[in-house]
Coordinates of C-alpha atoms in Angstrom, one line a residue:
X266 CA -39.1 109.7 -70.8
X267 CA -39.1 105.9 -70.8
X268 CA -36.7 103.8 -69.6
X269 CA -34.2 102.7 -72.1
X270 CA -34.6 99.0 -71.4
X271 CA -39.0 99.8 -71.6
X272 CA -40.2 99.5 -75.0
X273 CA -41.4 102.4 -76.8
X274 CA -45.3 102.8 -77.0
X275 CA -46.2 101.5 -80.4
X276 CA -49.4 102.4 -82.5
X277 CA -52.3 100.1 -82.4
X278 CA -52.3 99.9 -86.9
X279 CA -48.5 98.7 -86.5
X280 CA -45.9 96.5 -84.6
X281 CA -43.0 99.8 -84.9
X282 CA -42.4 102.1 -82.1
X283 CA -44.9 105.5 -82.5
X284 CA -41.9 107.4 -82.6
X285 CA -40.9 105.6 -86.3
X286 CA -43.0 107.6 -88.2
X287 CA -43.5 106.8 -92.0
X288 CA -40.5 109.0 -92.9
X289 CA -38.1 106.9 -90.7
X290 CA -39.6 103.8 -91.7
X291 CA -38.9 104.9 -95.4
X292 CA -35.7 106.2 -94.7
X293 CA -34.6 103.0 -93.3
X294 CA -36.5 100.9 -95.8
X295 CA -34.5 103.0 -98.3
X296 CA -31.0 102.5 -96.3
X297 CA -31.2 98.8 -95.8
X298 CA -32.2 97.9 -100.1
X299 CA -28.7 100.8 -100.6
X300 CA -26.5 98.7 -98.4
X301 CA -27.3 95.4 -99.6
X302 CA -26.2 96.8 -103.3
X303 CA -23.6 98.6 -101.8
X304 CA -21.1 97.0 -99.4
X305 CA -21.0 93.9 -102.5
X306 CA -20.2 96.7 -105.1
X307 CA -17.1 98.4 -103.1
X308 CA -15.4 94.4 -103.5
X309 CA -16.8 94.3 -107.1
X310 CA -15.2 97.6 -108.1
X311 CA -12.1 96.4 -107.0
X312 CA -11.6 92.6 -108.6
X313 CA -13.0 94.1 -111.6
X314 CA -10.0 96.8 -112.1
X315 CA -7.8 93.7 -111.3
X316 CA -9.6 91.1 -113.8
X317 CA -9.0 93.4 -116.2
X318 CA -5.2 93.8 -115.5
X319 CA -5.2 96.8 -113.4
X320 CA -2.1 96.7 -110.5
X321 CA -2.7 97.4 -106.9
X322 CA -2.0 101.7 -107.8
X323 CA -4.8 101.0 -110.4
X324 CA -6.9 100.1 -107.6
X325 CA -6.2 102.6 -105.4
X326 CA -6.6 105.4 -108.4
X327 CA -10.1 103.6 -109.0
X328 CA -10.8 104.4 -105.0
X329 CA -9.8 107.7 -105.5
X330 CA -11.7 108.7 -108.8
X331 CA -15.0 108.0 -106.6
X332 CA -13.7 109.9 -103.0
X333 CA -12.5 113.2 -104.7
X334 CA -16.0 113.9 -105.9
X335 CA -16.8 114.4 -101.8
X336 CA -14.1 116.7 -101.3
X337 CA -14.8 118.9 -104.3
X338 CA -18.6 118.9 -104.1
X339 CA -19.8 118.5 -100.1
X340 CA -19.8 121.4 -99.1
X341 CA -21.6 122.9 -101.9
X342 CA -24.4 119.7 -101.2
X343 CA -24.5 120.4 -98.1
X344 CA -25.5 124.3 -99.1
X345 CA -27.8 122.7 -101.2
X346 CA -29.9 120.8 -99.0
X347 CA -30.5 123.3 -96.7
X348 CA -32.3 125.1 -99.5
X349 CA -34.0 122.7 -101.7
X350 CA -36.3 120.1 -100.0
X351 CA -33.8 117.2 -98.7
X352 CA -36.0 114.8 -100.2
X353 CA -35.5 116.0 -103.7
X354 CA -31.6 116.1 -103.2
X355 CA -31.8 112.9 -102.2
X356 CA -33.8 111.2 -105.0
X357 CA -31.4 113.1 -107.4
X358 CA -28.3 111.2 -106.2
X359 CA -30.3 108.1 -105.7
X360 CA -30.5 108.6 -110.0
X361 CA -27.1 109.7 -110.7
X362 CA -25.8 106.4 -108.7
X363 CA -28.1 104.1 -109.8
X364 CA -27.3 105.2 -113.9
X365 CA -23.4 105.4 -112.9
X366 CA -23.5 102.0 -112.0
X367 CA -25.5 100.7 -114.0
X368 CA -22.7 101.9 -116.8
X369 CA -20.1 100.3 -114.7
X370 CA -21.8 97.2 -114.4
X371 CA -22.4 97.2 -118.7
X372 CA -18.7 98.1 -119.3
X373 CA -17.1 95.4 -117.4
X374 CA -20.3 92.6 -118.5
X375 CA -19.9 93.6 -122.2
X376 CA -16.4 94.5 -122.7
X377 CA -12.7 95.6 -122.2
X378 CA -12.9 98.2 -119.7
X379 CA -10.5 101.0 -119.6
X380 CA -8.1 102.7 -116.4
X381 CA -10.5 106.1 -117.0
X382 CA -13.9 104.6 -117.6
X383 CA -14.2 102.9 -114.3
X384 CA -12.5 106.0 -112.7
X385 CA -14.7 108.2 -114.5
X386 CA -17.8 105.9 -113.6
X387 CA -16.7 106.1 -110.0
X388 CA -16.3 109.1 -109.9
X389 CA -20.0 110.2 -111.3
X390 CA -21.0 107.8 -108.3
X391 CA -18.7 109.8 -105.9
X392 CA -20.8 113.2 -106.9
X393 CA -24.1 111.7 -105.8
X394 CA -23.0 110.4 -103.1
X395 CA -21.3 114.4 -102.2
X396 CA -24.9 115.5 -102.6
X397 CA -27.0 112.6 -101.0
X398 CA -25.4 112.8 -97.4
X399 CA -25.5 116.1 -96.0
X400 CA -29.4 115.9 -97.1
X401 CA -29.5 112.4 -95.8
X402 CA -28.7 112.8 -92.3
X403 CA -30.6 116.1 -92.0
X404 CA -33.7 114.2 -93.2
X405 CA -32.6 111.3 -90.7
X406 CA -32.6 113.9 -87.5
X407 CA -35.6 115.8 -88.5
X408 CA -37.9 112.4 -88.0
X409 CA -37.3 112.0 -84.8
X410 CA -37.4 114.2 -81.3
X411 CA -34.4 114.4 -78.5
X412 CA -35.7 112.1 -76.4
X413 CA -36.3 109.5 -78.7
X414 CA -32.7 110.2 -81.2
X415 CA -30.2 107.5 -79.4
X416 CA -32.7 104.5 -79.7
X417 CA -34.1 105.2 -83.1
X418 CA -30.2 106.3 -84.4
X419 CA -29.5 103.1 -83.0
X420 CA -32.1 101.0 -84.5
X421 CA -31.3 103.0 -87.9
X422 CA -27.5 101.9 -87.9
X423 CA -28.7 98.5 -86.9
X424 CA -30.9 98.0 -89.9
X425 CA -28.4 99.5 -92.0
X426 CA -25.6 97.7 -90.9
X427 CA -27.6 94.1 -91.2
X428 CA -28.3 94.9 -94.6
X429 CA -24.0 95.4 -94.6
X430 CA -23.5 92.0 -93.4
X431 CA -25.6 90.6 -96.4
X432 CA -24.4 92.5 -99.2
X433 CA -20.2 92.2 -98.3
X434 CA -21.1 88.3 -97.8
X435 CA -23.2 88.0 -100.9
X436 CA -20.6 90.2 -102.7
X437 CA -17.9 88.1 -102.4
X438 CA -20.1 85.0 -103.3
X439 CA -21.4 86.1 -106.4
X440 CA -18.3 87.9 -107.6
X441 CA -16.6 84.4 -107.1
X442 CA -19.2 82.3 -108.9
X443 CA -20.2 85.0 -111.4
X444 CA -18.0 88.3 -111.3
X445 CA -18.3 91.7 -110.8
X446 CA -20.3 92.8 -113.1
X447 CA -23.2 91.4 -112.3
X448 CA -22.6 92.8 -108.1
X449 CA -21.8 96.6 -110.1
X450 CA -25.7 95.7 -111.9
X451 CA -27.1 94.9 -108.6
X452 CA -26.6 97.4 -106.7
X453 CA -27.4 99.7 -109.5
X454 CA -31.1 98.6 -109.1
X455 CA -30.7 98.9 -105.2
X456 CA -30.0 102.5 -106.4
X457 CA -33.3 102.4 -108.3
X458 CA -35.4 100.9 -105.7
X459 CA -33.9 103.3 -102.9
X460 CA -34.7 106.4 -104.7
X461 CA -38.6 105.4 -105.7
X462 CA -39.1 104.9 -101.6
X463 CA -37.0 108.3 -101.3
X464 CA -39.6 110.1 -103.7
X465 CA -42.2 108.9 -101.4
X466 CA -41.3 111.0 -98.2
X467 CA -43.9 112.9 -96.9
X468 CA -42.8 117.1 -96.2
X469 CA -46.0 118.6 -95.5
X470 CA -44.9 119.0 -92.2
X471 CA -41.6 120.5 -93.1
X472 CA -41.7 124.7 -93.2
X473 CA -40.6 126.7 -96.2
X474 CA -36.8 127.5 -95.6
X475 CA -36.6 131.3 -95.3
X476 CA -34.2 132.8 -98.5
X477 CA -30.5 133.5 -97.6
X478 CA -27.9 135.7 -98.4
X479 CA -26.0 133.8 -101.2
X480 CA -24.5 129.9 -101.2
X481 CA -21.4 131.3 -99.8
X482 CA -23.2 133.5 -97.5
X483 CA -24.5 129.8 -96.3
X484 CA -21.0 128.2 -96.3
X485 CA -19.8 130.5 -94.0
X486 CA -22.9 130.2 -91.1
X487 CA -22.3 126.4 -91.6
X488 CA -18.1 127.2 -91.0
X489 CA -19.0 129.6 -87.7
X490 CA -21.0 126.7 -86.4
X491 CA -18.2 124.0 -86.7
X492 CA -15.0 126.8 -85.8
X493 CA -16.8 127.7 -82.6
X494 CA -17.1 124.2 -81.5
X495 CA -14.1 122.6 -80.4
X496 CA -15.1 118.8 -80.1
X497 CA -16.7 119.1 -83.3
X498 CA -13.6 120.2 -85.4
X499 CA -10.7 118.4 -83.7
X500 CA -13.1 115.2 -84.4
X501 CA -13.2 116.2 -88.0
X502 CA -9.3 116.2 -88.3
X503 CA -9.0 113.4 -86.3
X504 CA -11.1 111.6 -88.8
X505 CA -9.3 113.1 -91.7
X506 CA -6.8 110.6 -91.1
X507 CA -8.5 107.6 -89.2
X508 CA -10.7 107.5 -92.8
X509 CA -8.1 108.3 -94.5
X510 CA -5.9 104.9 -93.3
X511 CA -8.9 103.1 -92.9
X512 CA -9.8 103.4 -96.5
X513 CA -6.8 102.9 -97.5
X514 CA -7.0 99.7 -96.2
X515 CA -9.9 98.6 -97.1
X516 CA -9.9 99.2 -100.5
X517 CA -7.0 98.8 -101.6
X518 CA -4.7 96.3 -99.3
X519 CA -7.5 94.3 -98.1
X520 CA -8.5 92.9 -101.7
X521 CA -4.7 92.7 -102.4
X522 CA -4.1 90.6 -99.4
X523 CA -7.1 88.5 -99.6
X524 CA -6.0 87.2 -103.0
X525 CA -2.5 86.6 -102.0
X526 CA -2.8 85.4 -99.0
X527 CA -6.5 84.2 -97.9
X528 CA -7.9 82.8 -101.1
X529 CA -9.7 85.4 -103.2
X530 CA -12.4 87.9 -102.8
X531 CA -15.1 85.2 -101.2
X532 CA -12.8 85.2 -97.6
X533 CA -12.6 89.2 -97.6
X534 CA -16.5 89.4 -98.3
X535 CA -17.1 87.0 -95.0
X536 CA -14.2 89.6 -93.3
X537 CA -16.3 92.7 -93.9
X538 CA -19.5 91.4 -92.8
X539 CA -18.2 89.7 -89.4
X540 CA -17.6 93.9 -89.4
X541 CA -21.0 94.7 -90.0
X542 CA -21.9 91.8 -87.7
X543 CA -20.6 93.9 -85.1
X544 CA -22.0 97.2 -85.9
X545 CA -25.1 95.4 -85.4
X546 CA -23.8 93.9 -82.1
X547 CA -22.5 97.6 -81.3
X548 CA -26.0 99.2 -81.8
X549 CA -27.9 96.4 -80.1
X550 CA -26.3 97.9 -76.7
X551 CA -26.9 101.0 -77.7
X552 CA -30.5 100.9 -77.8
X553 CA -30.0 100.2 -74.2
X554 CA -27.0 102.2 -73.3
X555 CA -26.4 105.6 -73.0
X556 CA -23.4 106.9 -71.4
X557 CA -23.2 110.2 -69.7
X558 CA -20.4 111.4 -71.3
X559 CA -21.1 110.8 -75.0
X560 CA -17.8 111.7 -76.5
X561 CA -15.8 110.1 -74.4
X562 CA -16.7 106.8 -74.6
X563 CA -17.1 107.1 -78.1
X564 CA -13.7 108.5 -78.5
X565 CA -11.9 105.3 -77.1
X566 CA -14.0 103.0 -79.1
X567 CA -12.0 104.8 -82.2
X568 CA -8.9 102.5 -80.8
X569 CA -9.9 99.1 -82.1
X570 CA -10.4 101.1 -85.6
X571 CA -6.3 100.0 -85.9
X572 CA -6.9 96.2 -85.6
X573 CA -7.9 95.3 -88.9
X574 CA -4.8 96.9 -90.4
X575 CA -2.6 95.1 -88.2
X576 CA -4.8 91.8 -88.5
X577 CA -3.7 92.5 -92.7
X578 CA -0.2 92.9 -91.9
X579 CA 0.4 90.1 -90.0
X580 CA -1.5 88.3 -91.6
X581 CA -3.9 86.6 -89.4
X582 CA -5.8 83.4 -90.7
X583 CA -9.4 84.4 -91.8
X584 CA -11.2 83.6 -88.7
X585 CA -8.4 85.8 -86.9
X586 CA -9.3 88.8 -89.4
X587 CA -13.0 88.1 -88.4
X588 CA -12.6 88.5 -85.2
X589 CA -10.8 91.2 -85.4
X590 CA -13.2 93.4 -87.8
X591 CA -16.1 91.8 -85.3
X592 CA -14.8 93.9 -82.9
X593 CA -13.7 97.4 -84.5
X594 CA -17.4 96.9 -86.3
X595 CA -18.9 97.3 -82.9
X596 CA -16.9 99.8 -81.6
X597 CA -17.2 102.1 -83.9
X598 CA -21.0 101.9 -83.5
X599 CA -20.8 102.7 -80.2
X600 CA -19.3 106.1 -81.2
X601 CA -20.9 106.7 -84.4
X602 CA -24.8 106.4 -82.2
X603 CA -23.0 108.7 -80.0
X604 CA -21.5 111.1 -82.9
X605 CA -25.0 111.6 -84.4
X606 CA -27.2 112.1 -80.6
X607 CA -24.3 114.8 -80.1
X608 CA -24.9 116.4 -83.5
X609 CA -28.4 116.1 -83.2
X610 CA -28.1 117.4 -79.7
X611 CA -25.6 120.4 -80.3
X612 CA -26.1 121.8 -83.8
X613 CA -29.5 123.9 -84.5
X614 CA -31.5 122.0 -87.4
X615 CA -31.7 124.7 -90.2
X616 CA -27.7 124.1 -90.3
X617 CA -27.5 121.0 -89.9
X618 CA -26.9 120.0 -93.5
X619 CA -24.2 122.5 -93.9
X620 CA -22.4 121.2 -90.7
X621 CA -22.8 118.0 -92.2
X622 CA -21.2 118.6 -95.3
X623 CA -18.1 120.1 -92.9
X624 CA -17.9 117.0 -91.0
X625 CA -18.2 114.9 -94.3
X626 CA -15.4 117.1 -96.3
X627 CA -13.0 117.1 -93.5
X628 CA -13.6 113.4 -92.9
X629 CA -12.9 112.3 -96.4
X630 CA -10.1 115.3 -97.6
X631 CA -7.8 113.0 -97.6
X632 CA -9.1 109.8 -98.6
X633 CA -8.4 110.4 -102.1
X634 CA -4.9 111.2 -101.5
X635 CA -4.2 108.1 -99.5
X636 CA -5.9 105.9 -101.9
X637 CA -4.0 107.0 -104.7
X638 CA -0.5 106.6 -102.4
X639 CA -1.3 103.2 -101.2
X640 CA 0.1 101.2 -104.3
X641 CA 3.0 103.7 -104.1
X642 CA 3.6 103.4 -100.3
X643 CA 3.4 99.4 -100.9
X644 CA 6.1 99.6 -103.7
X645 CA 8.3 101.8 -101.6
X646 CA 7.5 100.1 -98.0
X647 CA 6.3 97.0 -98.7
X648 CA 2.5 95.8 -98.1
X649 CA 3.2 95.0 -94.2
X650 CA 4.8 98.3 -93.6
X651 CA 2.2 100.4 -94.9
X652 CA -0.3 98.5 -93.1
X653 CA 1.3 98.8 -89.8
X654 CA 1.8 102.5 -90.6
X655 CA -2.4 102.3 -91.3
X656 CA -3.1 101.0 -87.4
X657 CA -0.3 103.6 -85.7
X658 CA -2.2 106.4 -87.7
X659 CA -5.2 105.5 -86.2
X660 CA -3.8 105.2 -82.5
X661 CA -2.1 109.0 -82.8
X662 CA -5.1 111.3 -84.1
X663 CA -7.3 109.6 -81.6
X664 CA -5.3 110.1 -78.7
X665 CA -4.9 113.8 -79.4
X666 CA -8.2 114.2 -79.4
X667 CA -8.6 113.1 -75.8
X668 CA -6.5 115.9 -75.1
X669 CA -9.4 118.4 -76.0
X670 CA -11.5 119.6 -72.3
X671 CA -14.7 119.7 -74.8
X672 CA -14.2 116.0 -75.6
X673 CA -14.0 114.4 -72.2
X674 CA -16.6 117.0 -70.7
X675 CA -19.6 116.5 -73.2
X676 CA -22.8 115.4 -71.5
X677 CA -25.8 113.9 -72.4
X678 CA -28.9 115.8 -72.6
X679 CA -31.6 114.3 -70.5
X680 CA -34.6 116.4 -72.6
X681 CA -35.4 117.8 -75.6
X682 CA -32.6 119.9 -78.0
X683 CA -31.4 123.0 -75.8
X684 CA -28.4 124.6 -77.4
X685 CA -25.4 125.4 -75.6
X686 CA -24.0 128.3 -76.6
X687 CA -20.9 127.5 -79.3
X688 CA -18.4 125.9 -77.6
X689 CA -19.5 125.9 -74.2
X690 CA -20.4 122.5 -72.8
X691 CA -22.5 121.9 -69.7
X692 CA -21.0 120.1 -66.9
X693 CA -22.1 118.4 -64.1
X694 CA -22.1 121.8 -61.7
X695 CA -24.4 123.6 -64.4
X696 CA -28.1 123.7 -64.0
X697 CA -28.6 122.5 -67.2
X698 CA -29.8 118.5 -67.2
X699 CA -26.9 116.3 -67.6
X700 CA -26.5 112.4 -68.8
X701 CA -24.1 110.8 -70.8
X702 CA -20.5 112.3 -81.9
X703 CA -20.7 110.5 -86.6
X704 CA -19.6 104.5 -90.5
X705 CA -18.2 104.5 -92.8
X706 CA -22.5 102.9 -96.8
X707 CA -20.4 104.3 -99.8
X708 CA -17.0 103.4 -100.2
X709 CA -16.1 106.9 -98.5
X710 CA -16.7 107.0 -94.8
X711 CA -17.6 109.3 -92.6
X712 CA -17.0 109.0 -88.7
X713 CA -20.4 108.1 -88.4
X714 CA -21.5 106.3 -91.6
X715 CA -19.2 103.4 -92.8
X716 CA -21.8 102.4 -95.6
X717 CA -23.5 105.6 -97.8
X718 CA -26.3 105.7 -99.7

């Protein structure tokens, strides 16, 4: 294996790495033209609910309308595609997102738009994305081999996470000098565009999936695989709430707070991409770094996750704010690279799209929920009391979770994708190789994937 500070051999037809096969170069192709449309659309949805009238609890039920599609359909998508070809899932959602917001964006350009159209809208866009990212991320770890995932994960998120720091800037820019609408149209083409490079994967390679015993004969293999894994399901609950805050946040407060307090939606667009601006810083040392104990380190860098809630609720001044998303942007990349080489690493790849769609649902179960609440908790709290109460349940959840042996034992692999049995973790006495697990492109997050797709 080479060095992670040696460049990767690269093909004599190309300047990319001969690992980044044509399915990872579409994948990412296809990643970076979604986030571009994306991160601007999760402010546009927003100011548009509030140029129409809507209160702060309008916004949060507008959040909610497009996360409770995830927790109602994941785990059935995730069932999905590990039975129909993941490419065809994919392209599928790719269409339902692209015509949902391509309603949206007519509604608010043309008219009066209603509380229940925009959640219904939303909501259609929550179903794809329920369906596009168990198949996603299985499609993502099947292009690449062991010794290759950490630097081409890395590279992934870095390309993903650039195209972040465009569309939240851009977002804020052209909802300012042109509204929403035409942000909620814009990334309904990046829809469009996305799926056509989708439709284009090549599975020739990719063996027939051998018939199962049912849908919830599937649901239950996928449920063994997470139960039997310690690390794998306290990190699901402790993301259950650390999205669940986050989210809460960011879609609801941080809108509020930048037109109160930091002078419209243009100041909160340059906030969220000094976030993405560090993911990308974040995933630039991770294409060189690999710690030995994967879960660990990316276990503390859940901390800074609490700043930007605190940074709303004091507030800072707007180059404060930026600094402070700067950092929790990069540390969260450092554990969602190391969230997706232990998934990849741990979790046998003809169930990987159901475990997934686990991870996902118990990730975002509650997002809904504290969406809805967060106008409610502001009326009964106040704004800076509920933030304050977003950073402290960030802090709690994550230290638990330092509590579990599975979670500070975790090693790298140094070859290849050798399964431990469930729930038993090599450690540095075992003769099994040893060396040093999932950020938030929809507006629901998952530990790994802040941006959707």
């Amino acid at each position: 294996m080479s060095s992670p500070r040696t460049a990767a051999p690269r093909t004599p037809a190309s300047r990319r790495p001969a690992w980044a096969g044509r399915n990872y170069s579409l994948l990412t192709g296809a990643a970076i033209v979604t986030n571009l449309g994306s991160h601007g659309a999760l402010i546009a949805a927003a100011f548009a609910v509030m140029e129409a009238g809507g209160s702060g609890g309008d916004v949060g039920l507008v959040a909610a309308a497009r996360t409770l599609p995830l927790v109602l359909f994941l785990l059935i998508g995730g069932a999905v595609a590990d039975r129909v070809p993941r490419h065809r899932v994919m392209v599928a959602a790719n269409t339902l997102n692209c015509l949902s917001q391509a309603a949206f964006a007519l509604l608010v350009l043309t008219g009066d738009p209603q509380l229940w159209q925009m959640m219904l809208l939303t909501a259609l866009c929550g179903t794809g994305t329920a369906f596009f990212n168990p198949a996603a991320e299985g499609m993502l770890l099947s292009t690449v081999s062991g010794e290759h995932a950490n630097r081409a994960f890395a590279l992934f998120r870095m390309a993903m996470n650039g195209a972040g720091i465009g569309g939240a800037a851009l977002g804020g820019a052209m909802i300012a000098a042109m509204g929403p609408g035409w942000v909620l149209a814009a990334d309904a083409a990046a829809f469009a565009v996305a799926g056509a490079l989708r439709a284009f994967l090549d599975v020739s390679h990719v063996p027939d999936r051998a018939p199962g015993g049912g849908l919830l004969s599937d649901l239950r293999e996928g449920w063994v695989e997470v139960r039997t894994r310690p690390w794998l399901w306290s990190i699901v609950l402790q993301f259950s709430v650390v999205v669940a805050v986050v989210g809460a946040a960011d879609a609801v407060y941080g809108p509020l707070v930048a037109r109160d307090q930091l002078g419209g939606p243009a100041p909160w667009g340059v906030a969220l991409a000094l976030f993405g601006v560090g993911t990308i810083a974040g995933a630039v040392l991770m294409i060189a770094w690999k710690p030995r104990r994967l879960l660990l380190v990316g276990t503390l860098c859940v901390f800074p996750l609490a700043l930007p809630s605190a940074g709303l609720a004091v507030p800072l001044p707007v180059w404060g704010l930026c600094v402070v998303m700067f950092i929790s942007g990069a540390a969260i990349e450092v554990f969602g690279v190391n969230w997706m080489t232990a998934m990849h690493q741990e979790i046998p790849e003809e169930k990987f799209s159901r475990v997934t769609a686990y991870d996902w649902f118990g990730s975002v179960s509650m997002l809904p929920l504290a969406t809805a609440l967060a106008g409610p908790a502001e009326s009964a709290f106040g704004r800076t009391q509920a933030l304050w109460g977003c950073a402290l349940l960030v802090v709690l959840p994550t230290a638990l979770v330092l509590l579990v042996p599975d979670v500070r034992r975790m090693t790298r692999r140094s070859h290849g994708k050798t399964l431990a049995p469930a729930g038993q973790i090599p450690t540095p006495a075992d003769p099994a190789p040893v060396g040093p697990a999932r950020a938030p492109a929809d507006p629901a997050p998952s530990p790994a994937d802040p941006a959707g797709p």
